[in-house]
Amino acid sequence: MKCEIVKALLENQIAVYAVKTDSLVNSAIKKHNLSPVAAAALGRMLTVTALMGASLKNTSDYLTATLKGDGELGSLVCCADGRGLVKGYVDNPNVGHEIKDDGHLNVGLAVGKNGTLTVIKNIGLKTPYVGTSKLVSGEIAEDFAQYFVVSEQQPCSVALGVKLQKGKCISAGGVIVQVLPNCDPALLFDVETVCYAMDEISYQFESQDAKQVIERFFSQLGHLEFEPSRYCSYRCDCTTRRIERLILTLGLEDALDVVEKIGYLEVGCHFCGKKYRYDKDQIIELFQNAKK
Ligand SMILES: [Zn+2]
């Protein structure tokens, strides 16, 4: 199932991106067997990464976001590319949860509010773009909003929501609102008021698609110009070649050491769980071919 990423310009002064991501989040839950709080955290991060991916211009462009807090979940890593691929993982997918006073899962506690968010963008330049910011709350949306301001000098509002029931995601989605240069202060004030009201965003995506959510919040503020939609889905692009390059970095001696101990060398892909297994002869052949 593909998720539609909708972009609209409000009065040519504000860019709004929205995506409904229940299928993306359910793919991640299935692949990684996520606990509820891990599903909420990774789901939010996959959603914002998908939205960021929609601004990549070339199909070969690639971005990786790593959010590392001091909570039990460990690191969350999500990637998106210019073709609509989105994937991610969390270090500890089985973390138990605490419920906040408002009835929500305590994502901020599980992620941890002390840490950093780093985004690496490979957009065809000689060196990749790397931006880092400190976490604000570990609730993901605020952390990314802070990142946009600090690292990309882009004032932004980010709303992300994942609603779960019996281990499944029943509604998820996100909205990014970007203030373009020369935005009229009066319009900005109205937009800020609207953004403030978007905190229960998963409820909006329960009964509406991305375009309807944008219309509902922003059509009252001025003219909305919709751009052609883009689509994304949970996929992994791991290949034998990439895994073999990883094994080569181990060195022959260490690789054979592992084979000696357990009979084979197995490398699992963090993102999709696929296992790549090599026996002794294959390892030797791999290193011999690499020398050529
Ligand atoms: Zn993979």
Coordinates of N, CA, C and O in Angstrom, one line a residue, residues 88-250:
G88 N 13.0 2.1 8.3 CA 13.5 2.5 9.6 C 13.6 1.4 10.6 O 13.1 0.3 10.4
Y89 N 14.3 1.7 11.7 CA 14.4 0.7 12.7 C 14.7 1.4 14.1 O 15.1 2.6 14.1
V90 N 14.4 0.7 15.1 CA 14.7 1.2 16.5 C 15.5 0.2 17.2 O 15.3 -1.0 17.0
D91 N 16.5 0.6 18.0 CA 17.5 -0.3 18.6 C 16.7 -1.4 19.5 O 17.0 -2.5 19.4
N92 N 15.8 -0.9 20.3 CA 15.1 -1.8 21.2 C 13.6 -1.8 21.0 O 12.9 -1.0 21.6
P93 N 13.1 -2.7 20.1 CA 11.7 -2.6 19.7 C 10.7 -3.2 20.7 O 9.5 -3.0 20.6
N94 N 11.3 -3.7 21.8 CA 10.3 -4.4 22.8 C 10.1 -3.6 24.1 O 9.6 -4.1 25.0
V95 N 10.5 -2.3 24.1 CA 10.4 -1.5 25.3 C 8.9 -1.4 25.8 O 8.0 -1.2 24.9
G96 N 8.7 -1.6 27.1 CA 7.4 -1.4 27.6 C 7.0 0.1 27.8 O 7.9 0.9 27.6
H97 N 5.8 0.4 28.1 CA 5.4 1.8 28.1 C 4.8 2.3 29.3 O 4.4 1.5 30.2
E98 N 4.7 3.6 29.4 CA 4.1 4.3 30.5 C 3.0 5.2 29.9 O 3.2 5.6 28.8
I99 N 1.9 5.3 30.6 CA 0.8 6.2 30.0 C 0.9 7.5 30.7 O 1.0 7.6 31.9
K100 N 0.8 8.6 29.9 CA 0.8 10.0 30.5 C -0.6 10.3 31.1 O -1.6 9.6 30.8
D101 N -0.6 11.4 31.8 CA -1.9 11.8 32.4 C -3.0 12.0 31.3 O -4.2 11.8 31.6
D102 N -2.6 12.5 30.2 CA -3.6 12.7 29.1 C -4.0 11.4 28.4 O -4.7 11.5 27.4
G103 N -3.5 10.3 28.8 CA -3.9 9.0 28.2 C -3.1 8.5 27.1 O -3.3 7.5 26.6
H104 N -2.1 9.4 26.7 CA -1.2 9.0 25.6 C 0.0 8.2 26.1 O 0.4 8.3 27.2
L105 N 0.6 7.4 25.2 CA 1.8 6.7 25.5 C 2.9 7.7 25.7 O 3.0 8.7 25.0
N106 N 3.7 7.4 26.7 CA 4.8 8.4 27.0 C 6.0 8.2 26.1 O 7.0 7.5 26.4
V107 N 5.9 8.7 24.8 CA 7.0 8.5 23.8 C 8.2 9.2 24.3 O 9.3 8.7 24.1
G108 N 8.0 10.4 24.8 CA 9.2 11.2 25.2 C 10.1 10.5 26.2 O 11.3 10.6 26.1
L109 N 9.4 9.8 27.1 CA 10.2 9.1 28.1 C 11.0 7.9 27.5 O 12.1 7.7 27.8
A110 N 10.3 7.2 26.6 CA 11.0 6.0 26.0 C 12.1 6.4 25.1 O 13.1 5.7 25.0
V111 N 11.9 7.6 24.4 CA 13.0 8.1 23.5 C 14.1 8.8 24.4 O 15.3 8.6 24.1
G112 N 13.7 9.6 25.3 CA 14.6 10.3 26.1 C 14.8 11.7 25.6 O 15.0 11.8 24.4
K113 N 14.8 12.7 26.4 CA 14.9 14.1 25.9 C 16.3 14.6 25.8 O 16.5 15.7 25.3
N114 N 17.3 13.9 26.3 CA 18.7 14.3 26.2 C 19.3 13.5 25.1 O 19.5 12.3 25.1
G115 N 19.7 14.2 24.0 CA 20.4 13.6 22.9 C 20.4 14.4 21.7 O 20.2 15.7 21.8
T116 N 20.6 13.8 20.5 CA 20.7 14.6 19.3 C 19.9 14.0 18.2 O 19.6 12.8 18.2
L117 N 19.5 14.8 17.2 CA 18.9 14.4 16.0 C 19.9 14.8 14.9 O 20.3 16.0 14.8
T118 N 20.3 13.8 14.1 CA 21.2 14.1 13.0 C 20.6 13.7 11.6 O 20.0 12.6 11.5
V119 N 20.7 14.6 10.7 CA 20.1 14.2 9.3 C 21.3 14.3 8.3 O 22.0 15.3 8.3
I120 N 21.4 13.3 7.6 CA 22.4 13.2 6.5 C 21.7 13.2 5.2 O 20.8 12.3 5.0
K121 N 22.0 14.1 4.3 CA 21.3 14.2 3.0 C 22.4 14.0 1.9 O 23.3 14.8 1.8
N122 N 22.2 12.9 1.1 CA 23.0 12.8 -0.1 C 22.2 13.3 -1.3 O 21.3 12.6 -1.7
I123 N 22.6 14.4 -1.8 CA 21.8 15.0 -2.8 C 22.6 15.3 -4.1 O 22.5 16.3 -4.7
G124 N 23.6 14.4 -4.3 CA 24.4 14.5 -5.5 C 25.6 15.5 -5.4 O 26.3 15.7 -6.4
L125 N 25.8 16.1 -4.2 CA 26.9 16.9 -4.1 C 28.2 16.1 -3.7 O 28.0 14.9 -3.3
K126 N 29.3 16.7 -3.7 CA 30.6 16.0 -3.4 C 30.5 15.4 -2.0 O 30.9 14.2 -1.8
T127 N 30.1 16.2 -1.1 CA 30.0 15.7 0.3 C 28.6 15.8 0.7 O 27.9 16.7 0.3
P128 N 28.1 14.8 1.5 CA 26.7 14.9 1.9 C 26.5 16.1 2.9 O 27.4 16.5 3.6
Y129 N 25.2 16.6 2.9 CA 24.9 17.6 3.9 C 24.6 16.9 5.2 O 23.9 15.9 5.3
V130 N 25.2 17.4 6.3 CA 24.9 16.9 7.6 C 24.5 18.0 8.5 O 25.1 19.0 8.7
G131 N 23.3 17.8 9.2 CA 22.8 18.7 10.1 C 22.5 18.0 11.4 O 22.0 16.9 11.4
T132 N 22.7 18.8 12.5 CA 22.5 18.2 13.8 C 21.8 19.2 14.7 O 22.1 20.4 14.7
S133 N 20.9 18.7 15.6 CA 20.3 19.6 16.6 C 20.1 18.8 17.9 O 20.0 17.6 17.9
K134 N 20.0 19.5 19.0 CA 19.7 18.8 20.3 C 18.2 18.5 20.3 O 17.4 19.2 19.8
L135 N 17.9 17.4 21.1 CA 16.5 17.0 21.2 C 15.8 18.0 22.2 O 16.4 18.7 23.0
V136 N 14.5 18.2 22.0 CA 13.7 19.1 22.8 C 13.0 18.3 23.9 O 13.0 18.6 25.1
S137 N 12.2 17.3 23.4 CA 11.4 16.5 24.4 C 11.4 15.0 24.1 O 10.9 14.2 24.9
G138 N 12.0 14.6 23.0 CA 11.9 13.1 22.7 C 10.6 12.7 22.1 O 10.3 11.6 21.9
E139 N 9.7 13.7 21.9 CA 8.4 13.4 21.4 C 8.4 13.4 19.8 O 7.3 13.2 19.2
I140 N 9.5 13.6 19.3 CA 9.8 13.5 17.8 C 9.3 14.7 17.0 O 10.2 15.3 16.4
A141 N 8.1 15.1 17.1 CA 7.6 16.3 16.3 C 8.4 17.5 16.7 O 8.9 18.2 15.8
E142 N 8.4 17.8 18.0 CA 9.1 19.0 18.4 C 10.6 18.9 18.1 O 11.3 20.0 17.8
D143 N 11.1 17.7 18.2 CA 12.6 17.6 17.9 C 12.9 17.9 16.5 O 13.9 18.5 16.2
F144 N 12.0 17.5 15.6 CA 12.2 17.8 14.2 C 12.0 19.3 13.9 O 12.7 19.9 13.1
A145 N 11.0 19.8 14.5 CA 10.7 21.3 14.3 C 12.0 22.1 14.7 O 12.4 23.0 14.0
Q146 N 12.6 21.7 15.8 CA 13.8 22.3 16.3 C 14.9 22.1 15.3 O 15.7 23.0 15.0
Y147 N 15.0 20.9 14.8 CA 16.1 20.6 13.8 C 15.9 21.5 12.6 O 16.9 22.1 12.1
F148 N 14.7 21.7 12.1 CA 14.5 22.6 10.9 C 15.0 24.0 11.1 O 15.6 24.6 10.3
V149 N 14.7 24.5 12.3 CA 15.1 25.9 12.6 C 16.6 26.0 12.8 O 17.2 26.8 12.2
V150 N 17.2 25.1 13.6 CA 18.6 25.2 13.9 C 19.5 24.8 12.8 O 20.4 25.5 12.5
S151 N 19.2 23.7 12.1 CA 20.1 23.2 11.1 C 19.8 23.7 9.7 O 20.7 23.8 8.8
E152 N 18.5 23.9 9.4 CA 18.2 24.3 8.0 C 17.7 25.7 7.9 O 17.2 26.1 6.9
Q153 N 17.7 26.4 9.1 CA 17.2 27.8 9.1 C 15.8 27.9 8.5 O 15.5 28.9 7.8
Q154 N 15.0 26.9 8.8 CA 13.7 26.9 8.2 C 12.6 26.8 9.3 O 12.4 25.8 9.9
P155 N 12.0 28.0 9.5 CA 10.9 27.9 10.5 C 9.8 27.0 10.1 O 9.3 27.0 9.0
C156 N 9.4 26.1 11.0 CA 8.6 25.0 10.6 C 7.7 24.6 11.8 O 8.1 24.7 13.0
S157 N 6.5 24.1 11.5 CA 5.7 23.4 12.5 C 5.5 22.0 12.1 O 5.3 21.7 10.9
V158 N 5.7 21.1 13.0 CA 5.6 19.7 12.7 C 4.5 19.0 13.6 O 4.6 19.2 14.8
A159 N 3.6 18.3 13.0 CA 2.6 17.6 13.8 C 2.6 16.2 13.3 O 2.5 15.9 12.1
L160 N 2.8 15.2 14.3 CA 2.8 13.8 14.0 C 1.9 13.0 14.9 O 1.9 13.4 16.1
G161 N 1.3 12.0 14.4 CA 0.4 11.2 15.3 C 0.3 9.8 14.9 O 0.3 9.5 13.7
V162 N 0.3 8.9 15.8 CA 0.2 7.5 15.6 C -0.8 7.0 16.6 O -0.6 7.1 17.8
K163 N -1.9 6.4 16.1 CA -2.9 5.9 17.1 C -3.0 4.3 16.9 O -3.0 3.8 15.8
L164 N -2.9 3.7 18.0 CA -2.8 2.2 18.0 C -3.9 1.6 18.7 O -4.5 2.1 19.7
Q165 N -4.3 0.4 18.3 CA -5.3 -0.4 19.0 C -5.0 -1.9 18.8 O -4.8 -2.4 17.7
K166 N -4.9 -2.6 19.9 CA -4.5 -4.0 19.9 C -3.3 -4.3 19.1 O -3.3 -5.2 18.2
G167 N -2.3 -3.5 19.2 CA -1.0 -3.8 18.5 C -1.0 -3.4 17.1 O 0.0 -3.5 16.4
K168 N -2.1 -2.8 16.6 CA -2.1 -2.4 15.2 C -2.3 -0.9 15.1 O -2.9 -0.3 16.0
C169 N -1.8 -0.3 14.1 CA -2.0 1.2 13.9 C -3.3 1.4 13.2 O -3.5 0.9 12.1
I170 N -4.2 2.1 13.8 CA -5.5 2.3 13.1 C -5.6 3.7 12.5 O -6.4 4.0 11.7
S171 N -4.6 4.6 12.9 CA -4.6 5.9 12.2 C -3.2 6.5 12.5 O -2.7 6.5 13.6
A172 N -2.6 7.1 11.4 CA -1.3 7.8 11.6 C -1.2 8.8 10.5 O -1.7 8.6 9.4
G173 N -0.4 9.8 10.8 CA -0.2 10.8 9.7 C 0.6 11.9 10.3 O 1.0 12.0 11.5
G174 N 1.0 12.8 9.4 CA 1.8 14.0 9.8 C 1.6 15.1 8.9 O 1.2 15.0 7.7
V175 N 1.9 16.3 9.4 CA 1.8 17.6 8.6 C 3.1 18.4 9.0 O 3.5 18.5 10.1
I176 N 3.7 18.9 7.9 CA 4.8 19.9 8.1 C 4.4 21.2 7.5 O 3.9 21.2 6.3
V177 N 4.5 22.2 8.2 CA 4.2 23.6 7.7 C 5.4 24.4 7.7 O 6.1 24.6 8.7
Q178 N 5.8 24.8 6.5 CA 7.0 25.6 6.3 C 6.7 27.1 6.0 O 5.9 27.3 5.1
V179 N 7.4 27.9 6.7 CA 7.2 29.4 6.4 C 8.2 29.8 5.3 O 9.4 29.7 5.5
L180 N 7.7 30.2 4.2 CA 8.6 30.7 3.1 C 9.0 32.1 3.4 O 8.4 32.9 4.1
P181 N 10.2 32.5 2.8 CA 10.6 33.9 3.0 C 9.6 34.9 2.5 O 8.8 34.6 1.6
N182 N 9.6 36.0 3.1 CA 8.6 37.1 2.8 C 7.2 36.8 3.1 O 6.2 37.3 2.5
C183 N 7.0 35.9 4.1 CA 5.6 35.6 4.5 C 5.0 36.8 5.2 O 5.6 37.4 6.1
D184 N 3.8 37.1 4.9 CA 3.0 38.2 5.5 C 2.8 37.9 7.0 O 2.3 36.8 7.3
P185 N 3.2 38.8 7.9 CA 3.1 38.5 9.4 C 1.7 38.1 9.8 O 1.5 37.3 10.7
A186 N 0.7 38.8 9.2 CA -0.7 38.5 9.6 C -1.1 37.1 9.2 O -1.7 36.4 10.0
L187 N -0.7 36.6 8.0 CA -0.9 35.3 7.6 C -0.2 34.3 8.6 O -0.7 33.3 9.0
L188 N 1.1 34.6 8.9 CA 1.9 33.8 9.7 C 1.2 33.6 11.1 O 1.1 32.5 11.7
F189 N 0.6 34.7 11.6 CA -0.1 34.6 12.9 C -1.3 33.6 12.8 O -1.5 32.8 13.7
D190 N -2.0 33.7 11.7 CA -3.2 32.8 11.6 C -2.7 31.4 11.4 O -3.3 30.5 12.0
V191 N -1.6 31.2 10.7 CA -1.1 29.8 10.5 C -0.6 29.2 11.8 O -0.9 28.1 12.1
E192 N 0.0 30.1 12.6 CA 0.5 29.6 13.9 C -0.7 29.2 14.8 O -0.6 28.2 15.5
T193 N -1.8 29.9 14.7 CA -2.9 29.6 15.5 C -3.5 28.2 15.1 O -3.9 27.4 15.9
V194 N -3.5 28.0 13.8 CA -4.0 26.7 13.2 C -3.1 25.6 13.6 O -3.6 24.5 14.1
C195 N -1.8 25.8 13.5 CA -0.8 24.8 13.9 C -1.0 24.3 15.3 O -0.8 23.2 15.7
Y196 N -1.3 25.3 16.2 CA -1.5 25.1 17.6 C -2.6 24.1 17.8 O -2.6 23.2 18.7
A197 N -3.6 24.1 16.9 CA -4.8 23.2 17.1 C -4.6 21.9 16.5 O -5.5 21.0 16.5
M198 N -3.4 21.6 15.9 CA -3.2 20.3 15.2 C -2.6 19.3 16.1 O -2.0 18.3 15.6
D199 N -2.7 19.4 17.4 CA -1.9 18.5 18.3 C -2.5 17.0 18.3 O -1.7 16.1 18.5
E200 N -3.7 16.9 18.0 CA -4.3 15.5 18.0 C -4.4 15.1 16.6 O -5.5 14.7 16.1
I201 N -3.3 15.1 15.9 CA -3.3 14.9 14.4 C -3.8 13.5 14.0 O -4.4 13.3 12.9
S202 N -3.5 12.5 14.8 CA -3.9 11.1 14.4 C -5.4 11.0 14.2 O -5.9 10.2 13.4
Y203 N -6.2 11.8 15.0 CA -7.6 11.7 14.9 C -8.1 12.3 13.6 O -9.1 11.8 13.0
Q204 N -7.4 13.3 13.1 CA -7.7 13.9 11.8 C -7.6 12.9 10.7 O -8.4 12.8 9.8
F205 N -6.5 12.1 10.8 CA -6.3 11.1 9.7 C -7.2 9.9 9.8 O -7.1 9.0 9.0
E206 N -7.9 9.8 10.9 CA -8.8 8.6 11.1 C -9.9 8.6 10.0 O -10.3 7.6 9.4
S207 N -10.4 9.8 9.7 CA -11.5 9.9 8.8 C -11.3 10.7 7.6 O -12.1 10.9 6.7
Q208 N -10.0 11.2 7.4 CA -9.7 12.1 6.3 C -8.4 11.7 5.7 O -7.5 11.2 6.3
D209 N -8.3 12.0 4.4 CA -7.0 11.7 3.7 C -6.1 13.0 3.8 O -6.6 14.0 4.4
A210 N -4.9 12.9 3.3 CA -4.0 14.1 3.5 C -4.5 15.4 2.9 O -4.4 16.4 3.5
K211 N -5.1 15.3 1.7 CA -5.6 16.5 1.1 C -6.7 17.1 1.9 O -6.8 18.3 2.1
Q212 N -7.6 16.3 2.4 CA -8.7 16.8 3.2 C -8.2 17.4 4.5 O -8.8 18.4 5.0
V213 N -7.2 16.8 5.1 CA -6.6 17.4 6.4 C -6.1 18.8 6.1 O -6.3 19.8 6.8
I214 N -5.4 19.0 5.0 CA -4.8 20.3 4.6 C -6.0 21.3 4.4 O -5.9 22.4 4.9
E215 N -7.0 20.8 3.6 CA -8.1 21.7 3.3 C -8.8 22.1 4.6 O -9.2 23.3 4.8
R216 N -9.0 21.2 5.5 CA -9.8 21.4 6.7 C -9.1 22.5 7.5 O -9.7 23.4 8.1
F217 N -7.7 22.5 7.6 CA -7.1 23.4 8.5 C -6.7 24.7 7.8 O -6.7 25.8 8.4
F218 N -6.4 24.7 6.5 CA -5.8 25.8 5.9 C -6.7 26.6 4.8 O -6.4 27.7 4.5
S219 N -7.7 25.9 4.3 CA -8.5 26.6 3.2 C -9.1 27.9 3.7 O -9.3 28.8 2.9
Q220 N -9.4 27.9 5.0 CA -10.0 29.2 5.6 C -9.1 30.3 5.6 O -9.5 31.5 5.8
L221 N -7.8 30.1 5.4 CA -6.8 31.1 5.6 C -6.4 31.8 4.2 O -5.7 32.8 4.2
G222 N -6.8 31.2 3.1 CA -6.4 31.8 1.9 C -6.4 30.8 0.7 O -6.9 29.6 0.9
H223 N -5.9 31.1 -0.4 CA -5.9 30.3 -1.6 C -4.9 29.1 -1.4 O -3.7 29.4 -1.1
L224 N -5.3 27.9 -1.6 CA -4.4 26.7 -1.6 C -4.2 26.2 -3.0 O -5.1 26.0 -3.7
E225 N -2.9 26.1 -3.3 CA -2.5 25.6 -4.6 C -1.9 24.2 -4.4 O -0.8 24.1 -3.8
F226 N -2.6 23.1 -4.9 CA -2.0 21.8 -4.7 C -1.0 21.4 -5.8 O -1.3 21.7 -6.9
E227 N 0.1 20.8 -5.4 CA 1.0 20.3 -6.3 C 0.8 18.9 -6.6 O 0.1 18.2 -5.8
P228 N 1.4 18.3 -7.7 CA 1.1 16.8 -7.9 C 1.6 16.0 -6.7 O 2.7 16.3 -6.1
S229 N 0.9 15.0 -6.3 CA 1.2 14.2 -5.1 C 2.4 13.3 -5.4 O 2.7 13.0 -6.6
R230 N 3.1 12.9 -4.4 CA 4.1 11.9 -4.5 C 3.7 10.8 -3.6 O 2.8 10.9 -2.8
Y231 N 4.3 9.6 -3.8 CA 3.9 8.4 -3.1 C 5.1 7.7 -2.4 O 6.2 7.7 -3.0
C232 N 4.8 7.1 -1.3 CA 5.9 6.4 -0.6 C 5.4 5.1 0.0 O 4.2 5.0 0.2
S233 N 6.3 4.2 0.3 CA 5.9 3.0 1.0 C 7.1 2.4 1.7 O 8.2 2.8 1.4
Y234 N 6.8 1.5 2.6 CA 7.9 0.9 3.4 C 8.6 -0.1 2.5 O 8.0 -1.1 2.1
R235 N 9.9 0.1 2.1 CA 10.6 -0.8 1.3 C 12.1 -0.8 1.9 O 12.5 0.1 2.5
C236 N 12.8 -1.9 1.5 CA 14.2 -1.9 1.9 C 15.0 -2.1 0.6 O 14.6 -2.8 -0.3
D237 N 16.1 -1.4 0.6 CA 17.0 -1.5 -0.6 C 18.3 -2.2 -0.3 O 19.3 -2.0 -1.0
C238 N 18.3 -3.1 0.7 CA 19.5 -3.8 1.0 C 19.8 -4.7 -0.1 O 18.9 -5.3 -0.7
T239 N 21.1 -4.9 -0.4 CA 21.5 -5.8 -1.5 C 22.7 -6.7 -1.0 O 23.4 -6.3 0.0
T240 N 22.9 -7.8 -1.7 CA 24.1 -8.6 -1.3 C 25.3 -7.8 -1.4 O 26.2 -8.0 -0.5
R241 N 25.5 -6.9 -2.4 CA 26.7 -6.2 -2.5 C 27.0 -5.3 -1.3 O 28.1 -5.2 -0.9
R242 N 25.9 -4.7 -0.8 CA 26.1 -3.8 0.3 C 26.5 -4.6 1.6 O 27.4 -4.2 2.3
I243 N 25.9 -5.8 1.7 CA 26.2 -6.6 2.9 C 27.7 -7.1 2.7 O 28.4 -7.2 3.7
E244 N 28.1 -7.5 1.5 CA 29.4 -8.0 1.3 C 30.5 -6.9 1.6 O 31.5 -7.2 2.1
R245 N 30.1 -5.7 1.2 CA 31.1 -4.6 1.5 C 31.3 -4.4 3.0 O 32.4 -4.2 3.5
L246 N 30.2 -4.7 3.8 CA 30.2 -4.6 5.2 C 31.1 -5.7 5.8 O 31.9 -5.5 6.7
I247 N 31.0 -6.9 5.2 CA 31.8 -8.0 5.7 C 33.3 -7.8 5.4 O 34.1 -8.1 6.2
L248 N 33.5 -7.2 4.3 CA 34.9 -6.9 3.9 C 35.6 -5.9 4.9 O 36.8 -6.0 5.2
T249 N 34.8 -5.0 5.5 CA 35.3 -4.1 6.5 C 35.7 -4.8 7.8 O 36.5 -4.3 8.5
L250 N 35.2 -6.0 8.0 CA 35.5 -6.8 9.1 C 37.0 -7.3 9.0 O 37.7 -7.5 10.1

